[in-house]
Coordinates of C-alpha atoms and ligand atoms in Angstrom, one line a residue:
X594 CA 120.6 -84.0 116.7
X595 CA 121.6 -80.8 118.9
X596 CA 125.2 -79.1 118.2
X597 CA 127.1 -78.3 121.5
X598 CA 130.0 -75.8 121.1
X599 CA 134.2 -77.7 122.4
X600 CA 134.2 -74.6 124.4
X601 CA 131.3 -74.9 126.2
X602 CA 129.5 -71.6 125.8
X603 CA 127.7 -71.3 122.9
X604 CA 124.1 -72.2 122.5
X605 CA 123.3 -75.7 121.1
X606 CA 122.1 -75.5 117.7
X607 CA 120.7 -78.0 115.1
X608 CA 122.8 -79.7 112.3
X609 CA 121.6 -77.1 109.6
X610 CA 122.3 -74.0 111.7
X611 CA 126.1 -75.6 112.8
X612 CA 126.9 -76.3 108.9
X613 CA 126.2 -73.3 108.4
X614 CA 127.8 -71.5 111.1
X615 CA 131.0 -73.3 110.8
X616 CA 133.1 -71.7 114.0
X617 CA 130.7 -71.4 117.3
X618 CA 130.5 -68.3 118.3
X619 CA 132.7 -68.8 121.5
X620 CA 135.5 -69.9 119.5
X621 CA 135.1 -73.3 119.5
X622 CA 133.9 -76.3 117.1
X623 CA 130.4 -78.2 116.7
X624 CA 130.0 -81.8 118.4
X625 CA 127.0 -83.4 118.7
X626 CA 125.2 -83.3 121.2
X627 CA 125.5 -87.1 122.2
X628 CA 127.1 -90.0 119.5
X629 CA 125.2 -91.6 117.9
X630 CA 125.2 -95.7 117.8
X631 CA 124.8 -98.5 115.1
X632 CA 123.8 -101.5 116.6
X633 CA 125.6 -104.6 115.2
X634 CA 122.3 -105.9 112.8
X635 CA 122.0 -102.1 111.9
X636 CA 125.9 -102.1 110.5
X637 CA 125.1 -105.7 108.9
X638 CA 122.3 -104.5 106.8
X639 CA 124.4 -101.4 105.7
X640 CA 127.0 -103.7 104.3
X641 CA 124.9 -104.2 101.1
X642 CA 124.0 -100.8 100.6
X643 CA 125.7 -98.8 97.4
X644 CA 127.8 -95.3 98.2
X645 CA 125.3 -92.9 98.1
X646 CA 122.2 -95.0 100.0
X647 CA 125.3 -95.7 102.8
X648 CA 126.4 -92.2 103.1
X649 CA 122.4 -90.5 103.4
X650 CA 122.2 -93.2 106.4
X651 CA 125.4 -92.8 107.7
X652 CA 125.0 -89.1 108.0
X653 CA 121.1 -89.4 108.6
X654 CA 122.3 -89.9 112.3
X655 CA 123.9 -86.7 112.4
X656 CA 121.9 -85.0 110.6
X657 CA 118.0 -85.5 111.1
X658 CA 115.7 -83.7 111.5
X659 CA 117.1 -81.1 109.9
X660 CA 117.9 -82.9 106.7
X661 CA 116.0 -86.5 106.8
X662 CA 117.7 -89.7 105.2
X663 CA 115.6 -89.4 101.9
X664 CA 116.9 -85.6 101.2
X665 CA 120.3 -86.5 102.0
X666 CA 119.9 -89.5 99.1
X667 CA 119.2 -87.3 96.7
X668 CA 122.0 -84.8 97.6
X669 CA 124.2 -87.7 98.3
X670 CA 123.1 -89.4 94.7
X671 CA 124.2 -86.2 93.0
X672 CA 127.3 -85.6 94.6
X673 CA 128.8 -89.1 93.6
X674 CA 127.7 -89.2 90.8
X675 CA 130.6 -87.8 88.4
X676 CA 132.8 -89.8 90.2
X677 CA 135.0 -92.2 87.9
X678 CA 134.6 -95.5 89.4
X679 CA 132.0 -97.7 89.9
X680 CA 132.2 -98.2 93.6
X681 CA 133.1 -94.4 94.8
X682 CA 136.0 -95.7 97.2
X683 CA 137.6 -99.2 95.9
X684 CA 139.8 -101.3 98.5
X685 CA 142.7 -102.6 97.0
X686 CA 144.8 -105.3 98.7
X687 CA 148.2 -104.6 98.5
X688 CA 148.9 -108.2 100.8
X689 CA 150.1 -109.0 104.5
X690 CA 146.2 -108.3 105.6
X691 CA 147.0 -104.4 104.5
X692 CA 144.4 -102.6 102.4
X693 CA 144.5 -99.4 100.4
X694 CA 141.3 -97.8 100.5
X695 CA 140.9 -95.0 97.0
X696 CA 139.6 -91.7 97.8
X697 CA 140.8 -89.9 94.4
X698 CA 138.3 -91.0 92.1
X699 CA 136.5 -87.4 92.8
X700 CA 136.7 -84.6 90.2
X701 CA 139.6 -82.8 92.2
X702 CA 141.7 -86.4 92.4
X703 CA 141.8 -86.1 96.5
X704 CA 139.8 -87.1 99.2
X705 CA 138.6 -83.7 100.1
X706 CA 136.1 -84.3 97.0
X707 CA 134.4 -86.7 99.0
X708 CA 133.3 -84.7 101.3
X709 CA 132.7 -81.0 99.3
X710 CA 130.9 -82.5 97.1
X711 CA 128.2 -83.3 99.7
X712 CA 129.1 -79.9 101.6
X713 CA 128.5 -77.8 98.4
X714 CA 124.7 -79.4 97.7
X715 CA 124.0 -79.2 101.4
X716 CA 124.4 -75.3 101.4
X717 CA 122.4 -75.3 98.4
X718 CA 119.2 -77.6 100.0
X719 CA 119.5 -75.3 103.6
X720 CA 119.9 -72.2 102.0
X721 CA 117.4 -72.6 99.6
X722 CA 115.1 -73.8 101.7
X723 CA 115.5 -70.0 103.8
X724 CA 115.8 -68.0 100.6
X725 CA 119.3 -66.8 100.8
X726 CA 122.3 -66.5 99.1
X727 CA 126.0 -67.1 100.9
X728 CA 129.3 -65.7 99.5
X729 CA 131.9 -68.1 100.0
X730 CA 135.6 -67.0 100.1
X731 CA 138.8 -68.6 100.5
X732 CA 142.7 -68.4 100.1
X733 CA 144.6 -71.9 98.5
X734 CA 148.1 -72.6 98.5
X735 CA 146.8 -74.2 95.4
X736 CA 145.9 -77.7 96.8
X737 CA 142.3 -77.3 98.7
X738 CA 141.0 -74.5 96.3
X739 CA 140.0 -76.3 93.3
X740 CA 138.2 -79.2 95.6
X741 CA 136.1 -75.8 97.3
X742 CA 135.2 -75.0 93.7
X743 CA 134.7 -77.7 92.1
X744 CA 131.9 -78.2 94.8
X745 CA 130.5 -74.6 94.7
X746 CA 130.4 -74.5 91.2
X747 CA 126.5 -74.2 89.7
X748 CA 125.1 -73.9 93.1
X749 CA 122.3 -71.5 92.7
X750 CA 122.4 -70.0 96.0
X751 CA 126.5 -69.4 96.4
X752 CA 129.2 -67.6 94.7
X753 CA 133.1 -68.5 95.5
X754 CA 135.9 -66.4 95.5
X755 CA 138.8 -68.3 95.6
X756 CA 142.3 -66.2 96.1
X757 CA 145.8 -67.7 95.0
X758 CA 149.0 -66.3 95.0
X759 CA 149.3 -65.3 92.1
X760 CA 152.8 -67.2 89.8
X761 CA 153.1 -69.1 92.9
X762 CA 150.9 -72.4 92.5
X763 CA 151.4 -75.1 89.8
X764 CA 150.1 -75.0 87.1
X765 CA 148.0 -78.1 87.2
X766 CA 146.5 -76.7 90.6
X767 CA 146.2 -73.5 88.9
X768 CA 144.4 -74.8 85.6
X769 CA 142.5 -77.1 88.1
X770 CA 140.8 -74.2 89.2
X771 CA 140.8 -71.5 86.8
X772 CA 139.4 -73.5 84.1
X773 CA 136.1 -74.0 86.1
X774 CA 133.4 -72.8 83.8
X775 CA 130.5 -71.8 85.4
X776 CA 129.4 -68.3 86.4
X777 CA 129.2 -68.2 90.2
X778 CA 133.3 -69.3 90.6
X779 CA 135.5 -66.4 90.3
X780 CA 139.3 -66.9 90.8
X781 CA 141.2 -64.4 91.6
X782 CA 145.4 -64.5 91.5
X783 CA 146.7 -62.1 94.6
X784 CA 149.8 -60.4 93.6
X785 CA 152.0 -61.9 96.9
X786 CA 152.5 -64.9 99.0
X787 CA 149.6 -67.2 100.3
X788 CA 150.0 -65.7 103.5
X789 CA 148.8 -62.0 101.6
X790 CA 145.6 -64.4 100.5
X791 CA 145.0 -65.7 103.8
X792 CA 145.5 -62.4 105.5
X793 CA 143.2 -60.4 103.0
X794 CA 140.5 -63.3 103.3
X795 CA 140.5 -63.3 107.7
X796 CA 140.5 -59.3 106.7
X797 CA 137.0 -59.6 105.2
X798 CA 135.6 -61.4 108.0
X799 CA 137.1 -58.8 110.2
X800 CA 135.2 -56.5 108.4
X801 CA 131.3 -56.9 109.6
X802 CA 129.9 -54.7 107.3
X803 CA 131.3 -56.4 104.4
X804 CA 130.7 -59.6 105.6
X805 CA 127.1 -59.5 107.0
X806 CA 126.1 -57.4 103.6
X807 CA 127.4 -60.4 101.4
X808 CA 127.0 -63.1 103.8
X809 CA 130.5 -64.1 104.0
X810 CA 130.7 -68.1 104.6
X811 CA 133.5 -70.9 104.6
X812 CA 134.1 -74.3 103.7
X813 CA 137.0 -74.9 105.4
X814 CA 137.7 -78.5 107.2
X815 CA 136.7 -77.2 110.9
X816 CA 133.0 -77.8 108.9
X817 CA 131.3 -80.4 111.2
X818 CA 129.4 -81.6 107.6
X819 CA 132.5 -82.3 106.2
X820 CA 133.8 -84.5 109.1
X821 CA 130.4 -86.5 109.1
X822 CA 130.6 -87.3 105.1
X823 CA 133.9 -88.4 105.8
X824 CA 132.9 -91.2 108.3
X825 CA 131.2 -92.5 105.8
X826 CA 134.0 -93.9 104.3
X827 CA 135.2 -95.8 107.2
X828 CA 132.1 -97.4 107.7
X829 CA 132.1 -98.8 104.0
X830 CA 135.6 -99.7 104.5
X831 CA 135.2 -101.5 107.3
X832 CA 132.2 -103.4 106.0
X833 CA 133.8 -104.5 103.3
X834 CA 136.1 -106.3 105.8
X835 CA 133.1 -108.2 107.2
X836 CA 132.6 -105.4 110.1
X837 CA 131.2 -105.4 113.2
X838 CA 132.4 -109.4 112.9
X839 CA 135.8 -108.2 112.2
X840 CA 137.8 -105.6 113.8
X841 CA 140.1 -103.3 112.0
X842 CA 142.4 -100.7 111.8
X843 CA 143.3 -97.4 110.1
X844 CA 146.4 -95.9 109.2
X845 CA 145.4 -91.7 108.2
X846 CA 147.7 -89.4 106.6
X847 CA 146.8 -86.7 108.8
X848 CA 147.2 -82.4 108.3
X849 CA 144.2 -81.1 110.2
X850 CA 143.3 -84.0 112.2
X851 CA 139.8 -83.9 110.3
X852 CA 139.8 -87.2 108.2
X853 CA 141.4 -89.0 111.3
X854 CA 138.4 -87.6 113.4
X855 CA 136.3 -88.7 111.1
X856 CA 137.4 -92.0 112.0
X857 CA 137.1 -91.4 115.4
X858 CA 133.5 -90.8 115.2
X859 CA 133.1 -93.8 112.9
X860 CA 133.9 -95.5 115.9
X861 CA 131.7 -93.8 118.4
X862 CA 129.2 -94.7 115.5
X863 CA 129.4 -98.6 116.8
X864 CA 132.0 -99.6 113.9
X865 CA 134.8 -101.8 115.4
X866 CA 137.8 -100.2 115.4
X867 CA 140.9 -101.7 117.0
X868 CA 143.5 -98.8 115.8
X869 CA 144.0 -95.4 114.6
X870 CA 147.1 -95.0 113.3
X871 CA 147.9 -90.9 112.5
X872 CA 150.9 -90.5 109.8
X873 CA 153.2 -87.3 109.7
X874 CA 155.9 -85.8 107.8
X875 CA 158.4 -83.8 108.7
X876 CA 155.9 -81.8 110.8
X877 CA 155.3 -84.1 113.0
X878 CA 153.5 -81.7 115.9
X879 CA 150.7 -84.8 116.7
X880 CA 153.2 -87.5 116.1
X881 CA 155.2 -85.9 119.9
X882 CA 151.4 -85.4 121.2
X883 CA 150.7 -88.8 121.3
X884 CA 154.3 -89.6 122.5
X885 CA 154.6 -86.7 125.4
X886 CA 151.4 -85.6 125.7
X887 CA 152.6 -82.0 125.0
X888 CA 151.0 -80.3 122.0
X889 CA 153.8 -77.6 121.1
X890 CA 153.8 -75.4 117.7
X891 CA 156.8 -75.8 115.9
X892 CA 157.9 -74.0 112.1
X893 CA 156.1 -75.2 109.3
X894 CA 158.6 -77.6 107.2
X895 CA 157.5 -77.8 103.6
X896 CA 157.8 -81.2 102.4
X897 CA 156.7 -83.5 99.3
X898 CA 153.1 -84.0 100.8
X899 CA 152.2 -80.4 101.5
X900 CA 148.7 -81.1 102.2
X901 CA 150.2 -81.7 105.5
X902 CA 152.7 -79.6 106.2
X903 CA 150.1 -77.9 108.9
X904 CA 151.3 -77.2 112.6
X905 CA 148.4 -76.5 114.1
X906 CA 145.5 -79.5 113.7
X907 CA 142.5 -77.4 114.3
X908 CA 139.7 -80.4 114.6
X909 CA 142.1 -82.0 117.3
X910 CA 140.3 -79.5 119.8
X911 CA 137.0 -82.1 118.8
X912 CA 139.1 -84.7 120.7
X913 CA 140.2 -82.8 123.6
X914 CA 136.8 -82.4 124.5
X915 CA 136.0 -86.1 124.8
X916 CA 139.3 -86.9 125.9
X917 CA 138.2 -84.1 128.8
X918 CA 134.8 -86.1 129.1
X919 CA 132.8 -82.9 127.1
X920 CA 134.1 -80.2 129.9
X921 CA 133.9 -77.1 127.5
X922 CA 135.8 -75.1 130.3
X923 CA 138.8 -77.1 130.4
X924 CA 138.8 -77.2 126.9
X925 CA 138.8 -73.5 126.6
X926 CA 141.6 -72.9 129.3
X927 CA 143.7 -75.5 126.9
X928 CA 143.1 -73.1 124.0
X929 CA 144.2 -70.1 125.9
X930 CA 147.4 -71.6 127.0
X931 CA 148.0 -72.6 123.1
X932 CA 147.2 -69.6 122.1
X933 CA 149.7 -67.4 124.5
X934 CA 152.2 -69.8 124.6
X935 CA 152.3 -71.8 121.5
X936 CA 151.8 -75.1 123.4
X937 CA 150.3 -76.9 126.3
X938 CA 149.9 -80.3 128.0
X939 CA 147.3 -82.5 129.0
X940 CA 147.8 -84.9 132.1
X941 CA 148.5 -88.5 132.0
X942 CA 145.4 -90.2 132.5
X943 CA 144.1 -88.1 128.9
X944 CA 147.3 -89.3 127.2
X945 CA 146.4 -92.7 127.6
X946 CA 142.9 -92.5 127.1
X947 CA 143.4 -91.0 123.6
X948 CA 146.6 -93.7 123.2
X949 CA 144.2 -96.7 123.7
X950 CA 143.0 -95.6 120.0
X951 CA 145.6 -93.8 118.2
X952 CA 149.0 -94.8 117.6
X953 CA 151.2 -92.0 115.8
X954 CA 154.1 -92.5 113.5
X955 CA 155.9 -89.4 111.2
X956 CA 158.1 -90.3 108.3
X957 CA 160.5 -87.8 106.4
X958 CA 160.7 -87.1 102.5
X959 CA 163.7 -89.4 102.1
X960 CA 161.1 -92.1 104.4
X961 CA 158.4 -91.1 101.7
X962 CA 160.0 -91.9 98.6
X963 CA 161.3 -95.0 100.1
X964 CA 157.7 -96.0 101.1
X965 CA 156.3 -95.4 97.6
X966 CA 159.2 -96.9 95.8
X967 CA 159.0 -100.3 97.8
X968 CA 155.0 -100.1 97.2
X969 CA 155.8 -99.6 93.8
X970 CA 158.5 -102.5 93.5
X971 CA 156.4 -104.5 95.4
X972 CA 152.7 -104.5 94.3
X973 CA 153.2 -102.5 91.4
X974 CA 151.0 -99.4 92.7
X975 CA 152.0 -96.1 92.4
X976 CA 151.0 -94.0 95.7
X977 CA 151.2 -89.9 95.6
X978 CA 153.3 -88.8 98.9
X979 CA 150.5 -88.8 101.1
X980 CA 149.0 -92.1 100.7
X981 CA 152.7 -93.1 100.8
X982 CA 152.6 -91.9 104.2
X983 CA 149.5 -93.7 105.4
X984 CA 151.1 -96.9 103.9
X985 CA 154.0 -96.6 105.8
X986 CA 152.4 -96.0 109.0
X987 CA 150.3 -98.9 108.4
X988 CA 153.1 -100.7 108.4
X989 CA 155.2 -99.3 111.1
X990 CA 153.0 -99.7 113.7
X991 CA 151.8 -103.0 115.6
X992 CA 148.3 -104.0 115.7
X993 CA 146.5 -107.2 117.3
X994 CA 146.7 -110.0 115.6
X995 CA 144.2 -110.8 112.5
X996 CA 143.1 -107.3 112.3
X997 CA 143.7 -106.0 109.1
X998 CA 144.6 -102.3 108.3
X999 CA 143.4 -99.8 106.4
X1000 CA 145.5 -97.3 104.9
X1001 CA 143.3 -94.1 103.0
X1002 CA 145.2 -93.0 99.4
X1003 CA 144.1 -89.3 99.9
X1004 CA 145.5 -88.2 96.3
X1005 CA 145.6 -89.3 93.0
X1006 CA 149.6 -90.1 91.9
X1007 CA 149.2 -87.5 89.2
X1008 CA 148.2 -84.9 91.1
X1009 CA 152.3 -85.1 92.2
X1010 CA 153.9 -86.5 89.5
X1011 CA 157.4 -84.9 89.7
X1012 CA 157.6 -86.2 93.9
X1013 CA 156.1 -90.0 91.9
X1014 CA 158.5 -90.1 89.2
X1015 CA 161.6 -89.1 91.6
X1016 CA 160.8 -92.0 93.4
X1017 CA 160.2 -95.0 90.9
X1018 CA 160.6 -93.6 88.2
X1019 CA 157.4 -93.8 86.7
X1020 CA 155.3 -90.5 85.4
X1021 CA 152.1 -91.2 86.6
X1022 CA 149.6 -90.2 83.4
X1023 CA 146.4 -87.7 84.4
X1024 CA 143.2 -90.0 84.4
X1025 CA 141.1 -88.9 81.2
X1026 CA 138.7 -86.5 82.5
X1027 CA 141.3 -84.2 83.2
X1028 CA 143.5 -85.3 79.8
X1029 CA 142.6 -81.9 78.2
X1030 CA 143.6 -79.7 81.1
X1031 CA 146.2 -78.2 79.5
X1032 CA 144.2 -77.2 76.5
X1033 CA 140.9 -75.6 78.3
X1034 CA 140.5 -71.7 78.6
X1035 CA 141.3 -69.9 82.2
X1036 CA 139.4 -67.0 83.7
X1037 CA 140.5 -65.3 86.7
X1038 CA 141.3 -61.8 88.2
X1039 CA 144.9 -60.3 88.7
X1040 CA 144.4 -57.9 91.9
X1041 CA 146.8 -56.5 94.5
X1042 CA 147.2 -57.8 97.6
X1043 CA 145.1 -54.6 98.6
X1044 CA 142.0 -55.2 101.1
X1045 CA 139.9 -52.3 99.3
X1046 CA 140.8 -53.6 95.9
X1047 CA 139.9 -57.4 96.8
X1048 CA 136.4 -56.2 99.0
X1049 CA 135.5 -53.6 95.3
X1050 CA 136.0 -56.3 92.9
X1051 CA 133.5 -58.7 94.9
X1052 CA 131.1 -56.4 95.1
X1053 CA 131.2 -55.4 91.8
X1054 CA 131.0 -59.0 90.2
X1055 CA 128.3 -59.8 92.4
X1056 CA 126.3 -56.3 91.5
X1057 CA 127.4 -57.8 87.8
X1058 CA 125.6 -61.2 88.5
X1059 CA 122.5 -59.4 89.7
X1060 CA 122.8 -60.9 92.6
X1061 CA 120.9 -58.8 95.4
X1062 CA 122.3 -58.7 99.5
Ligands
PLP2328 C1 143.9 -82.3 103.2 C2 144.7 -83.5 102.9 C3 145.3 -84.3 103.9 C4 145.1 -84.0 105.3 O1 143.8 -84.3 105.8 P1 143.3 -83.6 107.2 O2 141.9 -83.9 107.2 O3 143.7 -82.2 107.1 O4 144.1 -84.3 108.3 C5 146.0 -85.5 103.5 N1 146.2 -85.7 102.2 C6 145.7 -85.0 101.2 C7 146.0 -85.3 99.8 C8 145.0 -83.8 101.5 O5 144.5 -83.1 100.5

């Protein structure tokens, strides 16, 4: 399968070349080429497949020839492997045809696992394959970073930098990721805000001789690998729900439009799906999309789900480019206008297409607890703020009869246990593997938020590790 850039001007590439790649050179993301199709029979024999046998086919369509379906097995195999229950995603039914699909059993407690954990051995089998090394760096608020490390972590052919402000993050998310041990993850805590991180880390890409001599890479969520492990879900889900005989819905609580997507190309993929339903906080900037049509950037609120307190949904450009039928131009004039004037429109006839799929619904903090206490009160399940979300849009918004809904749990309820407790009243306990958190050594690097300071202590650890540019 060929790559094709949203905005129309980059070269196609294949699947191994876009992963790695991340952002097309003209600005834009990777799509394939053309979707690929299930037929019905083909999504009937998948039904019976375990996790890891249903992902390497799932993302065999995307991905071969570059990586064929028995490589992406074994890297699947691996990747699920520590995961702490038996069936990788369990659906849960918490009544009235509503199902709550578990994507926390990973070793970072959130969805995102899912997918790194496939993206981390990936780099490993394409780099390895050309004999070279990538440096991976990134800045975390405190909630992604641990997710990037945990799936970087022993990869012979990467090291991660991961920058956090430093006094700023929790200390769960802190421990999360500065207990790591293994020799290619170096934390280091930034002395300022997030935003010094982020700035410092778009610095060093900025800088091309520092980046092309360390072979600067990302994981970030515009990664087209990451969106096609993530359909993988959706396709279990749904087979679990006797799919393609039964349709189905989704209801997605949704920062950077990439798990939704995911979904999206699920059903491009041939599974049958009657609804997706995107969920919102307070920043509700897709929520008024799908109402007006108008895409306009407003502050960032910060709320109890801050995984998606985003403004800007960066994989919603993969949309626009179907919802434009694939014209790369148009897509690119969109972006313009966003980017000079913070917002921009699309015309009536797009509006519907896209609202013959997705429905939208956004839901407050004081909306949030409420959602996870009468979840709590009423099933007896304790939902962390995002999956609250999703269950609340699953229920808010109207679906054809006898189609039963989906809603994804993104988090684990202890990974926000004050927001859980305020709410019901119940402190949600860590699962085991992470009972000794608090008791495991840390290592990481106090630095200024100082360009030169951050760009010498990478090169120097990675002179340290022997490791040659
Ligand atoms: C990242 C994240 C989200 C948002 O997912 P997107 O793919 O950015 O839409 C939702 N919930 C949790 C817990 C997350 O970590």
């Amino acid at each position: 399968m060929d790559y094709v850039s949203t905005r129309g001007t980059a070269p196609a590439l294949p699947f191994d070349d876009a992963v790695l790649a991340g952002l097309a050179p003209d600005g834009g993301l990777y799509v394939p080429a053309r979707w690929p199709r299930f037929s019905d029979d083909a999504l009937r024999l998948i039904a019976d497949m375990a996790y890891p046998a249903l992902a390497a086919r799932v993302m065999a369509a995307f991905a071969a020839p570059s990586v064929t379906e028995a490589e992406l097995t074994g890297l699947a195999t691996d990747a699920y492997r520590g995961f702490d229950h038996a069936d990788i995603a369990p659906l849960k039914s918490l009544g009235d045809d509503i199902y709550l699909l578990e994507l926390f059993h990973g070793p970072t407690l959130a969805f995102k696992d899912y997918a790194l954990q496939v993206l981390g051995r990936l780099f490993d089998h394409i780099l390895n394959a050309r004999a070279r090394r990538i440096t991976i760096v990134g800045a975390t608020s405190g909630d992604t970073g641990s997710a990037a490390i945990e799936a970087c972590r022993d990869r012979d052919t990467i090291d991660i930098f991961m920058l956090h402000p430093h006094g700023r993050v929790s200390e769960v998310q802190r421990r999360q990721m500065t207990t790591v041990d293994a020799a290619n993850v170096h934390n280091i805590a930034i002395d300022g805000t997030f935003d010094d991180c982020q700035n410092l880390v778009k610095a060093m890409f900025n800088d091309a001789p520092f980046r092309d001599r360390h072979r600067l890479g990302a994981v970030n969520s515009i990664n087209w690998a990451r969106i096609v492990a993530q359909v993988v879900y959706y396709v279990h889900a749904a087979s679990l729900l006797a799919a393609p005989d039964r349709r189905v819905a989704f209801a997605v609580p949704t920062g950077n439009f990439g798990n939704v997507f995911a979904g999206y190309v699920a059903w491009r993929l041939g599974v049958p799906i009657a609804r997706l339903i995107v969920g919102s906080n307070r920043n509700d900037i897709l929520t008024r999309f799908f109402k007006s049509g108008r895409m306009a950037v407003d502050v960032v609120h910060p709320t109890l789900s801050p995984s998606m307190d985003i403004q800007v949904s960066s994989n919603f450009e993969r949309l626009l480019f179907d919802l434009y039928d694939r014209d790369g131009a148009a897509v690119a004039e969109l972006m313009t206008t966003f980017r000079e004037q913070q917002a921009f429109a699309v015309e009536p006839r797009h509006l519907q297409r896209a609202r013959a799929l997705f429905a939208a619904a956004r839901f407050d903090d004081e909306e949030t607890k409420a959602a996870m206490r009468a979840v709590h009160e009423e099933t007896g399940e304790l939902l962390d703020p995002h999956s609250a979300i999703g269950v609340a849009a699953a229920r808010s918004v109207e679906r054809p009869p006898g189609v039963p809904v989906v809603a994804l749990a993104t988090a684990h309820p202890a990974k926000f246990p004050d927001a859980v407790e305020a709410a019901t009243g119940v402190r949600p306990a860590l699962p085991p593997r992470l009972a000794d958190l608090f008791d495991r050594p840390e290592r990481f690097t106090a630095l200024p938020a100082d360009l030169g300071a951050v760009e010498r202590f990478i090169a120097a650890t990675l002179v340290d590790r022997g490791v040659r540019p």
